[in-house]
CSV table of C-alpha atoms and ligand atoms in Angstrom, one decimal:
chain,number,residue,atom,x,y,z
A,1,MET,CA,-2.1,-111.5,208.4
A,2,ILE,CA,0.1,-108.4,208.8
A,3,VAL,CA,0.7,-106.8,212.1
A,4,VAL,CA,3.1,-103.8,212.5
A,5,SER,CA,3.6,-102.7,216.1
A,6,ASP,CA,5.1,-99.4,217.1
A,7,MET,CA,7.6,-99.7,214.3
A,8,HIS,CA,10.3,-97.1,213.7
A,9,PHE,CA,12.9,-97.0,211.0
A,10,THR,CA,15.9,-94.7,210.5
A,11,TYR,CA,18.3,-94.9,207.5
A,12,PRO,CA,22.0,-94.8,208.2
A,13,SER,CA,22.1,-91.1,207.4
A,14,GLY,CA,20.3,-90.7,210.7
A,15,LYS,CA,17.1,-89.3,209.3
A,16,PRO,CA,14.0,-91.1,210.7
A,17,ALA,CA,11.9,-92.4,207.7
A,18,LEU,CA,9.1,-94.1,209.8
A,19,SER,CA,8.0,-93.6,213.3
A,20,GLY,CA,5.4,-95.2,215.5
A,21,ILE,CA,3.7,-97.2,212.7
A,22,ASN,CA,0.8,-99.5,213.8
A,23,LEU,CA,-1.1,-101.6,211.3
A,24,HIS,CA,-3.4,-104.6,211.4
A,25,ILE,CA,-4.2,-106.0,208.0
A,26,GLN,CA,-6.5,-109.0,207.8
A,27,LYS,CA,-6.2,-111.9,205.5
A,28,GLY,CA,-7.9,-111.3,202.1
A,29,GLU,CA,-8.0,-107.5,202.7
A,30,PHE,CA,-7.0,-104.9,200.1
A,31,VAL,CA,-5.5,-101.9,201.7
A,32,ALA,CA,-4.0,-98.8,200.1
A,33,ILE,CA,-1.3,-96.7,201.6
A,34,VAL,CA,-1.3,-93.2,200.1
A,35,GLY,CA,1.1,-90.4,200.7
A,36,HIS,CA,3.3,-87.8,199.0
A,37,ASN,CA,6.9,-88.2,197.8
A,38,GLY,CA,9.2,-88.9,200.7
A,39,SER,CA,6.4,-89.8,203.1
A,40,GLY,CA,7.9,-93.2,203.7
A,41,LYS,CA,5.7,-95.4,201.5
A,42,SER,CA,8.5,-97.5,199.9
A,43,THR,CA,10.3,-97.9,203.2
A,44,LEU,CA,7.1,-99.2,204.8
A,45,ALA,CA,6.4,-101.5,201.8
A,46,ARG,CA,9.9,-103.0,202.0
A,47,ILE,CA,9.6,-103.5,205.8
A,48,ILE,CA,6.2,-105.2,205.4
A,49,ALA,CA,7.7,-107.5,202.7
A,50,GLY,CA,10.7,-108.3,204.9
A,51,ILE,CA,13.3,-106.7,202.7
A,52,GLU,CA,14.2,-104.1,205.2
A,53,ARG,CA,14.1,-104.7,209.0
A,54,PRO,CA,12.4,-102.5,211.5
A,55,GLY,CA,14.8,-100.5,213.7
A,56,ARG,CA,12.4,-100.5,216.6
A,57,GLY,CA,9.1,-102.3,217.1
A,58,CYS,CA,8.2,-105.2,214.9
A,59,CYS,CA,6.4,-106.5,211.9
A,60,THR,CA,4.9,-110.0,211.6
A,61,VAL,CA,3.3,-111.6,208.5
A,62,ASN,CA,1.2,-114.7,209.3
A,63,GLY,CA,2.9,-114.8,212.7
A,64,ILE,CA,6.4,-114.7,211.1
A,65,ASP,CA,8.6,-112.0,212.6
A,66,THR,CA,10.2,-110.4,209.5
A,67,ARG,CA,13.5,-110.1,211.5
A,68,ASP,CA,13.7,-113.8,212.1
A,69,LYS,CA,16.5,-115.0,209.8
A,70,ALA,CA,15.6,-118.6,210.4
A,71,LYS,CA,12.2,-118.0,208.9
A,72,PHE,CA,13.4,-116.1,205.8
A,73,LEU,CA,12.3,-118.7,203.3
A,74,GLU,CA,8.9,-119.2,205.0
A,75,LEU,CA,8.5,-115.4,204.8
A,76,ARG,CA,9.4,-115.4,201.1
A,77,LYS,CA,6.7,-118.0,200.5
A,78,THR,CA,4.1,-115.9,202.4
A,79,ILE,CA,4.7,-112.4,201.1
A,80,GLY,CA,6.0,-110.9,197.9
A,81,ILE,CA,6.7,-107.4,196.6
A,82,VAL,CA,6.3,-105.8,193.2
A,83,PHE,CA,8.2,-102.6,192.7
A,84,GLN,CA,7.5,-99.4,190.8
A,85,ASN,CA,10.2,-100.1,188.2
A,86,PRO,CA,9.9,-103.7,187.0
A,87,GLU,CA,13.5,-103.6,185.6
A,88,ASN,CA,14.8,-103.6,189.2
A,89,GLN,CA,13.3,-107.1,189.5
A,90,ILE,CA,14.8,-108.6,186.4
A,91,VAL,CA,18.0,-110.8,186.9
A,92,PHE,CA,18.0,-113.1,183.9
A,93,GLU,CA,17.5,-112.4,180.2
A,94,LYS,CA,14.8,-115.0,179.8
A,95,VAL,CA,11.4,-114.5,181.5
A,96,ARG,CA,11.1,-118.1,182.6
A,97,ASP,CA,14.7,-118.3,183.8
A,98,ASP,CA,14.0,-115.2,186.0
A,99,MET,CA,11.0,-116.9,187.6
A,100,ALA,CA,12.8,-120.2,188.0
A,101,PHE,CA,15.7,-118.5,189.8
A,102,ALA,CA,13.5,-117.4,192.7
A,103,LEU,CA,11.8,-120.8,192.8
A,104,ARG,CA,15.1,-122.7,193.0
A,105,ASN,CA,15.7,-121.0,196.4
A,106,LEU,CA,12.6,-122.8,197.6
A,107,ASP,CA,14.3,-126.2,197.0
A,108,LEU,CA,11.7,-127.3,194.5
A,109,GLU,CA,12.4,-130.0,191.9
A,110,GLN,CA,12.7,-128.9,188.3
A,111,LYS,CA,9.4,-130.5,187.3
A,112,ALA,CA,7.5,-128.6,190.1
A,113,ILE,CA,9.3,-125.4,189.0
A,114,ASP,CA,8.3,-125.8,185.4
A,115,GLU,CA,4.7,-126.6,186.3
A,116,ARG,CA,4.4,-123.5,188.5
A,117,ILE,CA,5.9,-121.3,185.8
A,118,GLU,CA,3.6,-122.6,183.1
A,119,SER,CA,0.6,-122.2,185.4
A,120,VAL,CA,1.3,-118.5,186.2
A,121,VAL,CA,2.3,-117.5,182.7
A,122,LYS,CA,-1.0,-118.9,181.6
A,123,MET,CA,-2.9,-117.1,184.3
A,124,MET,CA,-1.1,-113.8,183.5
A,125,LYS,CA,-1.5,-114.4,179.8
A,126,ILE,CA,2.2,-114.0,179.1
A,127,GLU,CA,2.9,-117.4,177.5
A,128,ASN,CA,4.6,-115.7,174.5
A,129,PHE,CA,6.9,-113.5,176.6
A,130,THR,CA,10.5,-114.8,176.2
A,131,ASP,CA,13.2,-112.1,176.5
A,132,SER,CA,12.9,-110.1,179.7
A,133,PHE,CA,14.7,-107.0,178.3
A,134,GLU,CA,12.7,-106.9,175.1
A,135,LEU,CA,9.4,-106.4,176.8
A,136,SER,CA,7.6,-103.1,177.2
A,137,MET,CA,7.3,-101.6,180.8
A,138,GLY,CA,3.7,-102.9,181.1
A,139,GLN,CA,4.8,-106.3,179.9
A,140,LYS,CA,7.7,-106.3,182.3
A,141,GLN,CA,5.4,-105.5,185.2
A,142,ARG,CA,3.1,-108.4,184.2
A,143,ALA,CA,6.1,-110.7,184.2
A,144,ALA,CA,7.2,-109.3,187.6
A,145,ILE,CA,3.7,-110.0,189.0
A,146,ALA,CA,3.8,-113.5,187.5
A,147,GLY,CA,7.2,-114.1,189.3
A,148,VAL,CA,5.7,-113.2,192.6
A,149,LEU,CA,2.6,-115.4,191.9
A,150,ALA,CA,4.9,-118.3,191.1
A,151,MET,CA,6.2,-118.1,194.7
A,152,GLN,CA,2.5,-118.8,195.7
A,153,CYS,CA,2.5,-116.0,198.3
A,154,GLU,CA,-0.8,-115.2,199.9
A,155,CYS,CA,0.1,-111.6,200.3
A,156,ILE,CA,1.5,-109.2,197.7
A,157,VAL,CA,2.8,-105.7,198.4
A,158,PHE,CA,2.7,-103.4,195.3
A,159,ASP,CA,4.9,-100.3,195.5
A,160,GLU,CA,3.5,-97.8,192.9
A,161,PRO,CA,3.2,-100.6,190.3
A,162,THR,CA,1.6,-98.5,187.7
A,163,ALA,CA,3.9,-95.4,187.9
A,164,MET,CA,5.8,-96.2,184.8
A,165,LEU,CA,2.9,-97.3,182.7
A,166,ASP,CA,0.6,-95.7,180.1
A,167,PRO,CA,-3.1,-95.4,180.9
A,168,LYS,CA,-3.9,-98.7,179.3
A,169,GLY,CA,-1.0,-100.4,181.1
A,170,LYS,CA,-2.2,-98.8,184.4
A,171,LYS,CA,-5.7,-100.1,183.9
A,172,ASP,CA,-4.5,-103.6,183.0
A,173,ILE,CA,-2.3,-103.9,186.1
A,174,GLN,CA,-5.0,-102.5,188.4
A,175,GLY,CA,-7.5,-105.0,186.9
A,176,ILE,CA,-5.0,-107.8,187.6
A,177,ILE,CA,-4.5,-106.7,191.2
A,178,THR,CA,-8.3,-106.4,191.8
A,179,ASP,CA,-8.7,-109.9,190.4
A,180,LEU,CA,-6.0,-111.3,192.6
A,181,ASN,CA,-7.7,-109.8,195.6
A,182,LYS,CA,-11.0,-111.4,194.5
A,183,LYS,CA,-9.1,-114.7,194.4
A,184,GLY,CA,-8.2,-114.3,198.0
A,185,PHE,CA,-4.8,-112.6,197.9
A,186,THR,CA,-4.1,-110.0,200.6
A,187,ILE,CA,-3.0,-106.8,198.8
A,188,VAL,CA,-1.0,-103.9,200.2
A,189,TYR,CA,-1.1,-101.2,197.5
A,190,VAL,CA,1.2,-98.2,197.9
A,191,THR,CA,0.5,-95.2,195.7
A,192,ASN,CA,0.6,-91.4,195.5
A,193,VAL,CA,-2.3,-91.4,193.0
A,194,ILE,CA,-5.5,-90.9,194.9
A,195,ASP,CA,-7.7,-92.3,192.1
A,196,GLU,CA,-6.0,-95.6,192.6
A,197,VAL,CA,-7.1,-96.1,196.2
A,198,LEU,CA,-10.7,-96.7,195.0
A,199,ALA,CA,-10.0,-100.4,194.6
A,200,ALA,CA,-9.0,-100.8,198.2
A,201,ASP,CA,-11.2,-101.7,201.2
A,202,ARG,CA,-9.3,-99.5,203.6
A,203,ILE,CA,-7.1,-96.5,203.0
A,204,PHE,CA,-4.2,-95.3,205.2
A,205,ILE,CA,-2.7,-91.8,204.8
A,206,LEU,CA,1.0,-91.8,205.4
A,207,ALA,CA,2.7,-88.4,206.0
A,208,SER,CA,6.2,-87.6,207.4
A,209,GLY,CA,6.8,-91.3,208.3
A,210,SER,CA,3.6,-91.7,210.3
A,211,ILE,CA,0.1,-93.1,209.6
A,212,MET,CA,-2.0,-90.0,210.1
A,213,HIS,CA,-5.4,-91.3,209.3
A,214,GLU,CA,-7.2,-94.4,208.3
A,215,PHE,CA,-10.7,-94.9,206.9
A,216,LYS,CA,-12.8,-97.4,204.9
A,217,ARG,CA,-13.3,-96.8,201.2
A,218,ASP,CA,-17.0,-96.5,201.7
A,219,ALA,CA,-16.4,-93.6,204.1
A,220,LEU,CA,-14.4,-91.7,201.5
A,221,LEU,CA,-17.0,-88.9,201.1
A,222,ASP,CA,-16.8,-88.3,204.8
A,223,ASN,CA,-13.1,-87.9,204.7
A,224,VAL,CA,-12.8,-85.3,202.0
A,225,GLU,CA,-11.6,-82.6,204.5
A,226,LYS,CA,-9.1,-85.0,206.0
A,227,LEU,CA,-7.6,-85.7,202.5
A,228,LYS,CA,-7.4,-82.0,201.9
A,229,SER,CA,-5.7,-81.4,205.2
A,230,PHE,CA,-2.9,-83.6,203.9
A,231,SER,CA,-2.9,-81.9,200.5
A,232,LEU,CA,-4.4,-84.9,198.9
A,233,GLU,CA,-7.0,-84.5,196.1
A,234,MET,CA,-10.2,-86.4,196.1
A,235,PRO,CA,-10.5,-89.2,193.6
A,236,MET,CA,-12.0,-87.6,190.4
A,237,ILE,CA,-15.1,-89.8,190.5
A,238,MET,CA,-15.8,-88.7,194.1
A,239,ASP,CA,-15.3,-85.0,193.1
A,240,ILE,CA,-17.9,-85.4,190.4
A,241,ILE,CA,-20.3,-87.1,192.8
A,242,VAL,CA,-19.9,-84.3,195.4
A,243,ARG,CA,-20.5,-81.6,192.7
A,244,LEU,CA,-23.6,-83.4,191.3
A,245,LYS,CA,-25.0,-83.7,194.8
A,246,GLU,CA,-24.3,-80.0,195.5
A,247,ARG,CA,-26.5,-79.3,192.5
A,248,GLY,CA,-29.3,-81.4,193.8
A,249,ILE,CA,-28.7,-84.5,191.6
A,250,ASP,CA,-29.1,-87.6,193.7
A,251,VAL,CA,-26.5,-90.0,192.5
A,252,ASP,CA,-25.2,-93.3,194.0
A,253,ALA,CA,-22.3,-92.2,196.2
A,254,SER,CA,-20.9,-95.7,196.1
A,255,ALA,CA,-20.1,-95.4,192.3
A,256,ARG,CA,-16.5,-96.2,191.8
A,257,THR,CA,-16.2,-96.0,188.0
A,258,VAL,CA,-17.5,-93.7,185.2
A,259,SER,CA,-19.9,-96.5,184.1
A,260,GLU,CA,-21.3,-97.0,187.6
A,261,LEU,CA,-21.8,-93.3,187.9
A,262,VAL,CA,-23.5,-92.9,184.5
A,263,ASP,CA,-25.7,-95.9,185.3
A,264,SER,CA,-26.7,-94.3,188.5
A,265,ILE,CA,-27.5,-91.0,186.9
A,266,THR,CA,-29.5,-92.7,184.1
A,267,ASN,CA,-31.5,-94.7,186.6
A,268,VAL,CA,-32.2,-91.5,188.6
A,269,GLY,CA,-33.5,-90.0,185.4
A,270,ARG,CA,-35.7,-93.0,184.6
A,271,ASN,CA,-37.0,-93.2,188.2
A,272,GLY,CA,-37.9,-89.5,188.1
A,273,ALA,CA,-39.6,-89.8,184.7
B,301,ATP,N1,18.4,-95.4,200.9
B,301,ATP,C1,18.1,-94.3,201.6
B,301,ATP,N2,19.0,-93.8,202.4
B,301,ATP,C2,18.7,-92.7,203.1
B,301,ATP,N3,17.5,-92.1,203.2
B,301,ATP,C3,16.5,-92.6,202.5
B,301,ATP,C4,16.8,-93.8,201.6
B,301,ATP,N4,15.6,-94.1,201.0
B,301,ATP,C5,14.7,-93.2,201.4
B,301,ATP,N5,15.3,-92.3,202.3
B,301,ATP,C6,14.6,-91.2,202.9
B,301,ATP,O1,13.5,-91.8,203.7
B,301,ATP,C7,12.3,-91.0,203.5
B,301,ATP,C8,11.2,-91.9,203.0
B,301,ATP,O2,11.5,-92.4,201.7
B,301,ATP,P1,10.7,-93.4,200.9
B,301,ATP,O3,11.4,-93.8,199.7
B,301,ATP,O4,10.2,-94.4,201.8
B,301,ATP,O5,9.4,-92.4,200.5
B,301,ATP,P2,8.2,-92.6,199.5
B,301,ATP,O6,7.0,-92.2,200.1
B,301,ATP,O7,8.3,-94.0,198.9
B,301,ATP,O8,8.6,-91.6,198.3
B,301,ATP,P3,8.3,-91.6,196.7
B,301,ATP,O9,6.8,-91.2,196.6
B,301,ATP,O10,9.2,-90.6,196.2
B,301,ATP,O11,8.6,-93.0,196.2
B,301,ATP,C9,12.7,-89.8,202.6
B,301,ATP,O12,12.9,-88.7,203.4
B,301,ATP,C10,14.0,-90.3,201.9
B,301,ATP,O13,14.8,-89.2,201.7
B,302,MG,MG1,8.5,-94.8,197.0
């Protein structure tokens, strides 16, 4: 679905932001790209989404070279991006006008536009959202995701989509993204919050503009030292699992949520009784 080959990117200031990036992301996969501030995450997200062009090397999405101007519309129908600050994505005062604007670029008839909008606002449970600027941050982010869904893209890049949200807003958006992946959407999730990578199938560590390491989520426990070597914490749930194991409590290392962990401990207790 997404192939990035020996891709380099330098901003006009002359400072390289990305160098030698290689990525293969399969259709339907959920990958997380984790890295500290300034590691190049947003630059990579924008290049994958075709907003920025690679300086050297190339990036293709479903076989479309993101540099190919003639395929720009096709690319927009294939991959979308949701930014950290949803306000950067709002153009019109009315939520539905904002969604319609992007759809008009696809040369759709008004009826088809209206149908798409009603379908996604229902799916995102935002039927009652009217004024874009009168929404909370979390609501604006839901509207931004709905806007991308209305484009019927198969793949969505999320650049720190929960950074401006409160804990409930973060959970809501993470739940929505996980559900989208279950429905078949390919997800590229950029974050600097290690706990957020748990939803992904595969995790890439980005540092100083290069992919330094890659591993499957199920191998997270084996990659603790690697995370530490890039000054990344372990997800809290994994930290608890490691500490419990160190104390001889045999818990299910695949637990990803507090409930799963508690269930696993409770079952261990019952089995041992
Ligand atoms: N518009 C720009 N012009 C010049 N340099 C830039 C620009 N945007 C980013 N950079 C530089 O490119 C590098 C990577 O920036 P980028 O925004 O991709 O990092 P990031 O990992 O997304 O950081 P953050 O976690 O703060 O969002 C940084 O060194 C940054 O200073
Ligand atoms: Mg960023």
